[in-house]
Amino acid sequence: MKKIIETYGKNGVLEIVGNPQETILYLKDRPIQYSWYAEVGSTWRYHIAQGLNKQVIEVNKTIEKILKEGIKNEGEFLAITEYFTSFLKYGKYEFGSYEMNEDIGWVEIPKEEQYNSFDYYGGCFDITPTQNSIDNERVEKYKEQILRGSRPVIILLHVENSWMFYILDGHHKFCAYGKANIKPHAIIITKKGNDYMTVEETIQLAKAMKCTKDEYVNWMKLEKKNLKSYKGKKLDLEKTFKLLE
């Protein structure tokens, strides 16, 4: 199932911008996640993130029930797309229902509600959480549910052609799929189109996110010189994951 929606985002609290090289996630006009690649002999990801104790999106009981039990028909899929569209700022978005890979890991973000800068190996596929508080008991309940055959749904947001995905809803479900070693079911929301920042804009963003590491700023400057190598990169979700009908 897939659907493309254009929204004017009058009440949107979420914005994602970027390209195959870097991605920025904003909550209420404030940057909370910034990821970018750098080639340092091998591929590394550099990341500035703020830890949040709560999910960025609160779902109502109807949507929560669908996400918890799994999507059974097109009507439920459309209800989810309509609900989450209301949180997005202006833009064109593609919603797709996918079965992902069972071995996907996630990036460890700050345990406190403050910015932290870090780097990690970028030669593999990882998902970035936006919530840093996990209830292990809830994870175990979802794991049992998954092992019994249920397929609860995770909501992910990313920019077209980017390998950087952010969890909007479903942190506990994601952990449970990992423990059950079963392929997660997810609705991937893709912001269509790519935006590119100048070196100055990149540095100002890092400063706004309390990044004081000179090495990170230097890598940003260097990677901007390699921008042409990123502009040609494409990501075909349907060749990467299984599109669910």
Coordinates of N, CA, C and O in Angstrom, one line a residue, residues 19 40 43 46 59 68 70 129 147 153 163 179 189 220 232 236 238:
N19 N 19.1 15.4 2.3 CA 19.5 14.8 1.0 C 20.2 13.5 1.3 O 20.3 13.1 2.5
V40 N 36.1 8.8 6.0 CA 37.3 9.0 6.7 C 38.2 7.7 6.6 O 38.7 7.2 7.6
T43 N 33.2 4.7 5.8 CA 32.0 5.6 5.9 C 31.6 5.7 7.4 O 31.4 4.7 8.1
Y46 N 28.1 11.1 11.5 CA 28.2 12.0 12.6 C 26.8 12.5 13.0 O 26.0 12.7 12.1
V59 N -0.5 9.5 19.8 CA -1.6 9.0 19.0 C -2.9 8.9 19.8 O -2.8 8.6 21.0
K68 N -1.1 -1.0 17.1 CA -0.8 -2.1 18.0 C -1.1 -3.5 17.4 O -0.4 -4.4 17.6
G70 N -1.8 -4.1 14.1 CA -1.4 -4.3 12.7 C -2.4 -3.8 11.7 O -3.6 -3.9 12.0
P129 N 16.2 6.5 16.9 CA 15.0 6.8 17.8 C 14.9 8.3 18.1 O 15.9 9.0 18.0
L147 N 5.5 -12.9 18.5 CA 5.8 -14.3 18.3 C 4.5 -15.1 18.2 O 4.5 -16.2 17.6
V153 N 2.7 -2.0 14.0 CA 3.3 -1.1 13.0 C 4.1 0.0 13.7 O 3.7 0.6 14.6
W163 N 19.4 7.3 3.7 CA 19.4 6.1 4.5 C 19.2 6.4 5.9 O 19.4 5.5 6.8
K179 N 14.1 -8.4 19.4 CA 14.2 -9.5 20.3 C 13.6 -10.7 19.8 O 14.0 -11.8 20.1
I189 N 7.3 7.1 6.0 CA 6.8 8.4 5.5 C 8.0 9.1 4.8 O 9.0 9.4 5.5
M220 N 32.4 18.6 8.5 CA 31.3 19.2 7.7 C 31.8 20.0 6.5 O 31.3 19.9 5.4
G232 N 24.1 12.3 -6.7 CA 23.6 11.2 -7.6 C 23.1 10.0 -7.0 O 22.6 9.0 -7.6
D236 N 15.8 3.2 -3.6 CA 14.5 2.7 -4.0 C 14.0 1.8 -2.9 O 14.5 0.7 -2.6
E238 N 11.3 0.1 -2.5 CA 10.7 -1.1 -2.9 C 11.7 -2.2 -3.3 O 11.4 -3.4 -3.3

